[in-house]
Short mmCIF file of C-alpha atoms and ligand atoms in Angstrom, two decimals:
data_model
loop_
_atom_site.label_atom_id
_atom_site.label_comp_id
_atom_site.label_asym_id
_atom_site.label_seq_id
_atom_site.Cartn_x
_atom_site.Cartn_y
_atom_site.Cartn_z
CA MET V 1 119.52 -95.96 66.30
CA ILE V 2 118.06 -92.46 66.14
CA ALA V 3 115.64 -91.95 63.26
CA GLU V 4 116.61 -89.11 60.96
CA ALA V 5 114.34 -86.08 61.39
CA PRO V 6 112.23 -85.47 58.28
CA LEU V 7 113.34 -82.41 56.33
CA ALA V 8 111.21 -79.37 57.05
CA LEU V 9 108.90 -78.86 54.07
CA GLU V 10 110.54 -75.53 53.26
CA ASN V 11 113.88 -77.31 52.87
CA GLU V 12 112.17 -80.05 50.94
CA PHE V 13 110.79 -77.40 48.57
CA ASN V 14 114.15 -75.67 47.97
CA PRO V 15 114.96 -76.37 44.28
CA TRP V 16 118.72 -76.15 44.76
CA LEU V 17 118.66 -78.71 47.60
CA ALA V 18 116.41 -80.99 45.52
CA ALA V 19 118.80 -80.76 42.56
CA GLU V 20 121.75 -81.47 44.87
CA THR V 21 120.10 -84.51 46.50
CA ARG V 22 119.45 -86.16 43.17
CA PHE V 23 122.86 -85.19 41.86
CA ASN V 24 124.62 -86.71 44.88
CA GLU V 25 122.68 -89.95 44.66
CA ALA V 26 123.47 -90.41 40.96
CA ALA V 27 127.13 -89.38 41.38
CA GLU V 28 127.51 -91.87 44.21
CA LYS V 29 126.04 -94.72 42.16
CA LEU V 30 128.28 -93.82 39.22
CA GLY V 31 131.31 -93.72 41.51
CA LEU V 32 132.33 -90.29 40.18
CA ASP V 33 135.48 -88.94 41.77
CA ASP V 34 135.43 -85.77 43.88
CA GLY V 35 137.04 -83.60 41.23
CA MET V 36 134.47 -84.51 38.56
CA ARG V 37 131.65 -84.00 41.06
CA LYS V 38 132.92 -80.47 41.76
CA VAL V 39 133.12 -79.65 38.04
CA LEU V 40 129.65 -81.04 37.32
CA LYS V 41 128.05 -79.31 40.27
CA SER V 42 129.50 -75.84 39.79
CA PRO V 43 127.77 -73.56 37.30
CA ALA V 44 130.26 -72.54 34.59
CA ARG V 45 129.16 -68.90 34.72
CA GLU V 46 126.72 -66.79 36.76
CA ILE V 47 125.87 -63.33 35.52
CA CYS V 48 124.03 -60.76 37.62
CA VAL V 49 122.91 -57.50 36.01
CA HIS V 50 121.12 -54.42 37.31
CA ILE V 51 118.90 -52.99 34.62
CA PRO V 52 117.89 -49.33 34.66
CA VAL V 53 114.56 -48.78 32.94
CA THR V 54 112.52 -45.64 32.33
CA MET V 55 108.95 -46.40 33.42
CA ASP V 56 105.83 -45.07 31.70
CA ASP V 57 105.42 -42.31 34.32
CA GLY V 58 108.99 -41.06 33.74
CA ARG V 59 110.49 -42.62 36.90
CA ILE V 60 113.71 -44.63 36.60
CA GLU V 61 113.52 -48.09 38.13
CA VAL V 62 116.35 -50.60 38.47
CA PHE V 63 115.60 -54.34 38.04
CA THR V 64 117.93 -57.23 38.86
CA GLY V 65 118.41 -60.03 36.36
CA TYR V 66 120.42 -63.24 36.22
CA ARG V 67 121.69 -65.61 33.59
CA VAL V 68 123.32 -68.81 34.78
CA GLN V 69 125.17 -71.07 32.36
CA HIS V 70 125.45 -74.27 34.29
CA SER V 71 127.29 -76.25 31.63
CA ILE V 72 128.63 -75.73 28.12
CA ALA V 73 130.47 -79.06 28.02
CA ARG V 74 128.22 -80.63 25.34
CA GLY V 75 127.29 -77.49 23.42
CA PRO V 76 125.85 -73.99 23.93
CA ALA V 77 123.92 -73.37 27.15
CA LYS V 78 120.16 -73.75 26.63
CA GLY V 79 117.26 -72.70 28.82
CA GLY V 80 114.42 -70.30 29.46
CA ILE V 81 114.16 -66.81 30.91
CA ARG V 82 111.50 -66.13 33.55
CA PHE V 83 110.06 -62.85 34.76
CA ALA V 84 108.70 -63.09 38.32
CA PRO V 85 108.86 -61.11 41.58
CA ASP V 86 110.32 -64.03 43.54
CA VAL V 87 113.17 -65.05 41.18
CA THR V 88 116.32 -65.92 43.15
CA LEU V 89 119.83 -66.82 42.06
CA ASP V 90 119.47 -70.21 43.81
CA GLU V 91 116.35 -70.98 41.82
CA VAL V 92 117.92 -69.93 38.50
CA ARG V 93 121.00 -71.98 39.33
CA ALA V 94 118.92 -75.10 40.08
CA LEU V 95 116.85 -74.68 36.92
CA ALA V 96 120.03 -74.21 34.85
CA SER V 97 121.47 -77.49 36.15
CA TRP V 98 118.15 -79.22 35.42
CA MET V 99 118.51 -78.07 31.80
CA THR V 100 121.99 -79.59 31.58
CA TRP V 101 120.67 -82.97 32.71
CA LYS V 102 117.54 -82.73 30.55
CA CYS V 103 119.50 -82.00 27.35
CA ALA V 104 121.89 -84.84 28.18
CA VAL V 105 119.05 -87.33 28.80
CA VAL V 106 117.61 -86.72 25.34
CA ASN V 107 121.13 -86.52 23.94
CA ILE V 108 120.87 -83.18 22.15
CA PRO V 109 124.05 -81.11 21.77
CA PHE V 110 123.33 -78.44 24.38
CA GLY V 111 124.46 -77.64 27.88
CA GLY V 112 122.15 -76.02 30.42
CA GLY V 113 121.28 -72.43 31.27
CA LYS V 114 118.51 -70.38 32.78
CA GLY V 115 117.74 -66.71 33.26
CA GLY V 116 115.43 -64.59 35.31
CA VAL V 117 114.50 -60.98 35.98
CA ILE V 118 113.00 -59.94 39.31
CA CYS V 119 109.87 -58.05 38.28
CA ASP V 120 106.11 -58.35 38.53
CA PRO V 121 104.75 -58.58 34.97
CA THR V 122 101.17 -58.13 36.24
CA ILE V 123 101.85 -54.47 37.06
CA LEU V 124 104.05 -53.65 34.06
CA SER V 125 102.83 -52.27 30.74
CA ALA V 126 103.79 -53.97 27.46
CA ILE V 127 106.19 -51.09 26.73
CA GLU V 128 107.87 -51.45 30.14
CA LEU V 129 108.23 -55.21 29.59
CA GLU V 130 109.79 -54.54 26.21
CA ARG V 131 112.27 -52.05 27.72
CA ILE V 132 113.21 -54.51 30.49
CA THR V 133 113.67 -57.31 27.95
CA ARG V 134 115.81 -55.24 25.59
CA ARG V 135 118.04 -53.79 28.31
CA TYR V 136 118.45 -57.21 29.97
CA THR V 137 119.45 -58.60 26.55
CA ALA V 138 121.92 -55.76 26.01
CA GLU V 139 123.50 -56.40 29.43
CA ILE V 140 124.10 -60.11 28.73
CA ILE V 141 124.72 -59.75 25.00
CA GLU V 142 128.32 -60.92 24.91
CA PHE V 143 127.39 -64.11 26.74
CA ILE V 144 124.52 -65.26 24.52
CA GLY V 145 124.42 -66.28 20.86
CA PRO V 146 123.71 -69.32 18.68
CA GLU V 147 127.08 -70.87 19.60
CA ARG V 148 127.14 -69.65 23.22
CA ASP V 149 123.84 -69.64 25.01
CA VAL V 150 120.36 -69.86 23.49
CA PRO V 151 117.51 -68.55 25.70
CA ALA V 152 113.83 -69.55 25.39
CA PRO V 153 110.52 -68.62 27.04
CA ASP V 154 109.71 -69.63 30.61
CA MET V 155 107.33 -68.35 33.28
CA ASN V 156 105.74 -65.03 32.15
CA THR V 157 107.78 -64.77 28.96
CA ASN V 158 106.54 -65.80 25.53
CA GLU V 159 107.01 -65.63 21.75
CA GLN V 160 106.86 -61.83 21.86
CA THR V 161 109.63 -61.67 24.48
CA MET V 162 111.77 -63.92 22.26
CA ALA V 163 111.10 -61.68 19.25
CA TRP V 164 112.37 -58.64 21.26
CA ILE V 165 115.50 -60.52 22.37
CA MET V 166 116.19 -61.66 18.81
CA ASP V 167 115.72 -58.13 17.48
CA THR V 168 117.94 -56.52 20.15
CA TYR V 169 120.71 -59.06 19.55
CA SER V 170 120.37 -58.65 15.77
CA MET V 171 120.51 -54.83 15.94
CA HIS V 172 123.80 -55.02 17.87
CA HIS V 173 125.24 -57.54 15.43
CA ARG V 174 124.02 -55.61 12.38
CA GLN V 175 122.43 -58.76 10.92
CA THR V 176 119.37 -60.88 11.66
CA VAL V 177 120.35 -63.77 13.92
CA THR V 178 117.26 -65.91 14.43
CA ALA V 179 119.11 -68.81 16.13
CA VAL V 180 119.95 -66.72 19.22
CA VAL V 181 116.65 -67.74 20.89
CA THR V 182 114.03 -70.47 20.44
CA GLY V 183 110.30 -70.35 21.06
CA LYS V 184 109.93 -67.53 18.50
CA PRO V 185 106.83 -66.94 16.39
CA VAL V 186 106.79 -69.28 13.35
CA ASN V 187 107.06 -66.37 10.91
CA LEU V 188 110.26 -65.16 12.64
CA GLY V 189 112.11 -68.48 12.48
CA GLY V 190 110.11 -70.44 15.05
CA SER V 191 109.51 -74.15 14.51
CA ARG V 192 106.25 -75.78 13.60
CA GLY V 193 105.11 -78.07 16.41
CA ARG V 194 106.99 -76.16 19.13
CA SER V 195 103.95 -74.99 21.10
CA GLU V 196 102.60 -78.53 21.45
CA ALA V 197 105.96 -80.30 21.75
CA THR V 198 106.07 -80.70 25.54
CA GLY V 199 102.55 -82.16 25.72
CA ARG V 200 103.29 -84.38 22.73
CA GLY V 201 106.47 -85.63 24.41
CA CYS V 202 104.41 -86.55 27.51
CA LEU V 203 102.00 -88.52 25.32
CA ILE V 204 104.86 -90.38 23.61
CA VAL V 205 106.54 -91.50 26.86
CA ALA V 206 103.18 -92.34 28.49
CA LEU V 207 102.40 -94.65 25.54
CA GLN V 208 105.74 -96.38 26.09
CA ALA V 209 105.02 -96.83 29.80
CA LEU V 210 101.55 -98.33 29.14
CA LYS V 211 103.17 -101.28 27.38
CA ARG V 212 104.83 -102.28 30.67
CA PHE V 213 101.43 -102.59 32.32
CA GLY V 214 99.68 -104.31 29.41
CA LEU V 215 97.41 -101.26 29.12
CA GLU V 216 95.82 -99.87 25.97
CA PRO V 217 94.87 -96.17 25.74
CA SER V 218 91.17 -97.15 25.74
CA ASN V 219 91.41 -98.72 29.22
CA THR V 220 93.79 -96.10 30.65
CA ARG V 221 92.39 -93.56 33.13
CA VAL V 222 94.29 -90.26 33.24
CA VAL V 223 94.30 -87.43 35.78
CA ILE V 224 95.96 -84.18 34.68
CA GLN V 225 96.90 -81.32 36.98
CA GLY V 226 97.26 -78.01 35.12
CA PHE V 227 95.27 -77.22 31.96
CA GLY V 228 97.80 -74.80 30.47
CA ASN V 229 100.35 -75.17 27.70
CA VAL V 230 101.67 -78.58 28.77
CA GLY V 231 98.61 -80.09 30.50
CA GLY V 232 96.05 -78.71 28.05
CA MET V 233 98.00 -79.96 25.05
CA ALA V 234 98.74 -83.34 26.67
CA ALA V 235 95.03 -83.70 27.50
CA ARG V 236 94.00 -82.93 23.95
CA LEU V 237 96.55 -85.27 22.37
CA MET V 238 95.91 -88.07 24.86
CA ALA V 239 92.16 -87.84 24.33
CA ARG V 240 92.76 -87.97 20.58
CA ALA V 241 94.90 -91.10 21.11
CA GLY V 242 91.96 -92.75 22.91
CA PHE V 243 92.95 -92.27 26.59
CA ARG V 244 90.13 -91.75 29.12
CA ILE V 245 90.79 -88.38 30.82
CA ILE V 246 88.84 -88.78 34.07
CA SER V 247 89.87 -85.58 35.85
CA ILE V 248 91.41 -82.20 35.11
CA ILE V 249 92.72 -80.18 38.04
CA GLU V 250 93.14 -76.39 37.95
CA TYR V 251 94.11 -73.85 40.62
CA ASP V 252 90.44 -73.07 41.43
CA GLY V 253 89.19 -76.69 41.58
CA ALA V 254 88.88 -79.92 39.62
CA VAL V 255 86.35 -81.64 37.39
CA HIS V 256 85.80 -85.39 37.44
CA ASN V 257 83.94 -87.87 35.24
CA PRO V 258 84.93 -91.56 35.60
CA ARG V 259 83.56 -92.26 32.09
CA GLY V 260 85.91 -89.69 30.56
CA ILE V 261 85.86 -85.97 29.82
CA ASP V 262 85.45 -84.44 26.36
CA VAL V 263 88.62 -82.32 26.45
CA ASN V 264 87.75 -80.07 23.51
CA ALA V 265 84.34 -79.33 25.02
CA LEU V 266 86.02 -78.52 28.35
CA LEU V 267 88.45 -76.13 26.64
CA LYS V 268 85.46 -74.43 24.99
CA HIS V 269 83.64 -74.25 28.35
CA ARG V 270 86.67 -72.61 29.98
CA LYS V 271 86.96 -70.13 27.13
CA GLU V 272 83.32 -69.15 27.59
CA THR V 273 83.15 -69.09 31.40
CA GLY V 274 86.74 -68.43 32.46
CA SER V 275 86.94 -71.63 34.51
CA ILE V 276 86.86 -75.42 34.06
CA LEU V 277 84.37 -75.65 36.97
CA ASN V 278 80.62 -76.29 36.48
CA PHE V 279 81.27 -78.19 33.27
CA PRO V 280 77.91 -79.87 32.56
CA GLU V 281 79.44 -83.27 31.73
CA ALA V 282 81.47 -83.65 34.96
CA GLU V 283 81.29 -83.19 38.73
CA ASN V 284 83.19 -80.40 40.46
CA MET V 285 85.77 -81.69 42.93
CA ASP V 286 88.24 -80.33 45.46
CA ARG V 287 91.56 -79.75 43.67
CA ASP V 288 93.67 -81.33 46.42
CA GLU V 289 91.53 -84.48 46.58
CA ALA V 290 91.48 -85.04 42.80
CA LEU V 291 95.24 -85.67 42.88
CA PHE V 292 94.53 -88.87 44.81
CA LEU V 293 91.86 -90.32 42.49
CA GLU V 294 92.47 -93.88 41.42
CA CYS V 295 93.94 -93.77 37.90
CA ASP V 296 96.55 -95.35 35.63
CA VAL V 297 98.44 -92.19 34.63
CA LEU V 298 98.81 -89.09 36.78
CA LEU V 299 100.25 -86.16 34.86
CA PRO V 300 101.20 -83.18 37.06
CA ALA V 301 101.64 -80.28 34.62
CA ALA V 302 101.14 -77.19 36.78
CA LYS V 303 103.96 -76.36 39.16
CA GLU V 304 106.75 -77.71 41.33
CA ASN V 305 106.55 -79.52 44.72
CA VAL V 306 102.97 -80.79 44.45
CA ILE V 307 103.94 -84.36 45.42
CA HIS V 308 105.93 -84.37 48.64
CA SER V 309 106.77 -86.46 51.71
CA GLN V 310 103.40 -85.67 53.33
CA ASN V 311 101.13 -86.78 50.47
CA ALA V 312 103.09 -89.24 48.26
CA SER V 313 101.63 -92.24 50.11
CA ARG V 314 98.11 -91.17 49.06
CA LEU V 315 98.66 -91.31 45.29
CA ARG V 316 96.65 -94.06 43.58
CA THR V 317 98.26 -94.19 40.16
CA LYS V 318 100.36 -96.80 38.37
CA ILE V 319 102.34 -94.29 36.30
CA LEU V 320 103.49 -90.80 37.25
CA CYS V 321 104.36 -88.82 34.12
CA GLU V 322 106.01 -85.56 35.22
CA GLY V 323 104.96 -82.87 32.75
CA ALA V 324 105.90 -80.03 35.12
CA ASN V 325 109.45 -79.30 36.23
CA GLY V 326 110.11 -80.61 39.73
CA PRO V 327 106.54 -81.66 40.65
CA THR V 328 107.95 -84.28 43.04
CA THR V 329 110.29 -83.44 45.90
CA ALA V 330 113.43 -85.50 46.46
CA ALA V 331 112.03 -86.65 49.82
CA ALA V 332 109.00 -88.17 48.07
CA ASP V 333 111.10 -90.20 45.62
CA HIS V 334 111.69 -93.16 47.91
CA ILE V 335 108.00 -93.28 48.93
CA LEU V 336 106.98 -93.59 45.28
CA ALA V 337 109.70 -96.18 44.68
CA GLU V 338 108.59 -98.27 47.68
CA ARG V 339 105.02 -98.16 46.41
CA GLY V 340 106.08 -99.39 42.97
CA ILE V 341 104.79 -96.32 41.14
CA PHE V 342 106.41 -96.14 37.71
CA VAL V 343 107.85 -92.62 37.51
CA ILE V 344 108.71 -90.98 34.19
CA PRO V 345 110.93 -88.23 35.61
CA ASP V 346 110.57 -84.61 34.50
CA ILE V 347 113.98 -84.47 32.83
CA LEU V 348 112.69 -87.15 30.45
CA ALA V 349 108.90 -86.66 30.39
CA ASN V 350 108.86 -82.93 29.59
CA ALA V 351 111.97 -82.87 27.37
CA GLY V 352 109.83 -82.68 24.21
CA GLY V 353 109.89 -78.87 24.50
CA VAL V 354 113.65 -78.48 24.50
CA THR V 355 113.95 -81.16 21.82
CA VAL V 356 111.82 -79.14 19.40
CA SER V 357 113.73 -76.01 20.50
CA TYR V 358 116.82 -77.86 19.29
CA PHE V 359 115.02 -78.49 15.98
CA GLU V 360 114.20 -74.76 15.81
CA TRP V 361 117.88 -73.86 16.32
CA VAL V 362 118.90 -76.38 13.62
CA GLN V 363 116.30 -75.04 11.15
CA ASP V 364 117.33 -71.42 11.80
CA ARG V 365 120.98 -72.25 11.18
CA GLN V 366 120.12 -74.18 8.02
CA GLY V 367 117.65 -71.54 6.87
CA PHE V 368 115.48 -74.48 5.82
CA PHE V 369 112.21 -75.18 7.59
CA TRP V 370 110.59 -78.55 8.21
CA ASN V 371 106.93 -79.43 7.97
CA GLU V 372 105.06 -80.45 11.12
CA GLN V 373 105.08 -84.13 10.21
CA LEU V 374 108.88 -84.15 10.07
CA VAL V 375 109.15 -82.28 13.39
CA ASN V 376 106.73 -84.68 15.11
CA GLY V 377 108.38 -87.77 13.63
CA ARG V 378 111.84 -86.70 14.77
CA LEU V 379 110.48 -85.79 18.21
CA GLU V 380 108.92 -89.23 18.54
CA GLU V 381 112.18 -90.93 17.60
CA ILE V 382 114.14 -89.00 20.24
CA MET V 383 111.54 -89.45 23.00
CA VAL V 384 111.14 -93.20 22.39
CA ASN V 385 114.91 -93.75 22.28
CA SER V 386 115.40 -91.68 25.45
CA PHE V 387 112.67 -93.61 27.25
CA LYS V 388 114.43 -96.86 26.28
CA ASP V 389 117.82 -95.47 27.37
CA VAL V 390 116.51 -94.45 30.80
CA THR V 391 114.49 -97.59 31.54
CA GLY V 392 117.30 -99.78 30.19
CA TYR V 393 119.78 -97.98 32.46
CA ALA V 394 117.41 -98.41 35.42
CA GLU V 395 117.20 -102.16 34.83
CA LYS V 396 120.92 -102.57 34.27
CA HIS V 397 121.86 -100.70 37.45
CA ALA V 398 118.84 -101.77 39.56
CA VAL V 399 117.82 -98.17 40.33
CA ASN V 400 114.58 -96.24 39.86
CA ASN V 401 113.92 -94.28 36.68
CA ARG V 402 114.76 -90.90 38.17
CA THR V 403 118.14 -92.02 39.47
CA ALA V 404 118.73 -93.74 36.12
CA ALA V 405 117.94 -90.54 34.21
CA TYR V 406 120.35 -88.55 36.38
CA MET V 407 123.04 -91.24 36.11
CA LEU V 408 122.72 -91.32 32.34
CA ALA V 409 122.89 -87.53 32.14
CA LEU V 410 125.82 -87.14 34.54
CA ASP V 411 127.68 -89.90 32.75
CA ARG V 412 127.20 -88.22 29.36
CA VAL V 413 128.30 -84.80 30.61
CA ALA V 414 131.25 -86.26 32.57
CA PHE V 415 132.33 -88.15 29.44
CA ALA V 416 132.34 -84.92 27.41
CA ILE V 417 134.37 -83.15 30.10
CA LYS V 418 136.89 -86.00 30.24
CA LEU V 419 137.29 -86.00 26.45
CA ARG V 420 137.76 -82.22 26.36
CA GLY V 421 140.12 -82.24 29.35
CA ILE V 422 140.59 -79.47 31.87
CA TYR V 423 141.95 -76.40 30.07
CA ALA V 424 144.73 -74.70 31.98
P1 NAD G 501 101.00 -72.68 32.00
O1 NAD G 501 101.04 -71.46 32.83
O2 NAD G 501 100.61 -72.61 30.57
O3 NAD G 501 100.01 -73.77 32.69
C1 NAD G 501 100.00 -74.07 34.03
C2 NAD G 501 98.55 -74.30 34.45
O4 NAD G 501 98.53 -74.81 35.79
C3 NAD G 501 97.72 -73.03 34.44
O5 NAD G 501 96.52 -73.26 33.73
C4 NAD G 501 97.45 -72.75 35.92
O6 NAD G 501 96.20 -72.14 36.16
C5 NAD G 501 97.50 -74.14 36.51
N1 NAD G 501 97.82 -74.17 37.95
C6 NAD G 501 98.59 -73.31 38.65
N2 NAD G 501 98.63 -73.66 39.94
C7 NAD G 501 97.88 -74.77 40.06
C8 NAD G 501 97.52 -75.60 41.14
N3 NAD G 501 97.95 -75.38 42.37
N4 NAD G 501 96.71 -76.67 40.91
C9 NAD G 501 96.27 -76.91 39.66
N5 NAD G 501 96.57 -76.14 38.59
C10 NAD G 501 97.36 -75.09 38.79
O7 NAD G 501 102.45 -73.35 32.17
P2 NAD G 501 103.09 -74.51 31.28
O8 NAD G 501 103.95 -73.91 30.24
O9 NAD G 501 102.03 -75.48 30.90
O10 NAD G 501 104.09 -75.16 32.36
C11 NAD G 501 103.62 -76.05 33.36
C12 NAD G 501 104.82 -76.77 33.96
O11 NAD G 501 105.52 -77.47 32.92
C13 NAD G 501 105.86 -75.87 34.64
O12 NAD G 501 106.43 -76.59 35.69
C14 NAD G 501 106.90 -75.69 33.53
O13 NAD G 501 108.17 -75.35 34.06
C15 NAD G 501 106.88 -77.06 32.92
N6 NAD G 501 107.41 -77.13 31.56
C16 NAD G 501 106.85 -76.40 30.56
C17 NAD G 501 107.37 -76.53 29.27
C18 NAD G 501 106.73 -75.80 28.10
O14 NAD G 501 107.15 -76.06 26.97
N7 NAD G 501 105.73 -74.94 28.33
C19 NAD G 501 108.46 -77.36 29.01
C20 NAD G 501 109.01 -78.11 30.06
C21 NAD G 501 108.46 -77.98 31.33
#
């Protein structure tokens, strides 16, 4: 027998191929017929727009933007908009399908979507960014809306971007429509608890996973990669819950203290010095080596493809809690499974963000806003139930958690499509 050649890393890192590999595996296990597979795989709608914008120096520039609505079977499409120079349609397509599966795993009534504009925000002024955002919104305006497709922030977009989209949409509709986007500022219809929701969701599922290992937070060592929105918040909340955060990894290096790091002091140190490095209460460490420290929970919360076929065998963690989207390549999945690492897959672990986005949409439509305690309580209920659904499915079908999460999601979306029927 000839051994199969390992995928070249560049193929392994292609998000669309990764999404397809996991989709195929789950569809096969579910025994989905060919027709349903085609429907589930194909994005419902792909929009490409070319956006003319007057730049600050008077030149006219044209930017290309996309919005992909992968599925609207269970509700309006839902997903972020990113601004980056390397946005591709393949990437947006893959991310849109991820959103479909993520919303289905946590059982909220949304499909999946994603958008992107090819631009380099580092060289654009705030006014240019506003013009790009407003014209992009105007170009896709008939395809978005509270009942159609609800964008949110993603890479290089934020609360301000959402406020511009909401305003542009509202001006065209001659009324204020806050529910057209989520991730807005709280005083414009945003939800309390949204900015910490993804990190909080990671904490909730990590606590569930600890029980399987007989661990208590106080004897749980955590390594976190990425000290931004997700990783920084997860670190703070986990430390508050009593976890021992032994290492934080950033793009310029890592810090390590086996007795535990004071997360709030580290945040203060970074604010003062611009870096987590040279923190007096920890040792500096090489960022690539820190990923392989012995720990109980590893939480990658920086970027995609950090755990791959060439390094998965070096991880020394019991639990991998995927805060980032796509931190593990499909080719690394079986290595982690063989090594018995308990994976909380991204479409479950980081779904706290979209869950509170759902709460934001509900609050906007009700015109009645919840306090933070209610938001956090409802988030906890959804995350705990989803964790139980996925792990229960994994045990029932004798598959790993990632395959279980995909099977559960595909099954839920396929069920909705079957009930609705194919419109002719
Ligand atoms: P962020 O930009 O706030 O934080 C990312 C951090 O990672 C930054 O501090 C950055 O310096 C660091 N980083 C970048 N490259 C690194 C590297 N090679 N090694 C170590 N650190 C590195 O972004 P975020 O919002 O926290 O998102 C992080 C991940 O979580 C992304 O994959 C994102 O898609 C995913 N995610 C975010 C949310 C959310 O609500 N923000 C929700 C779901 C998923």
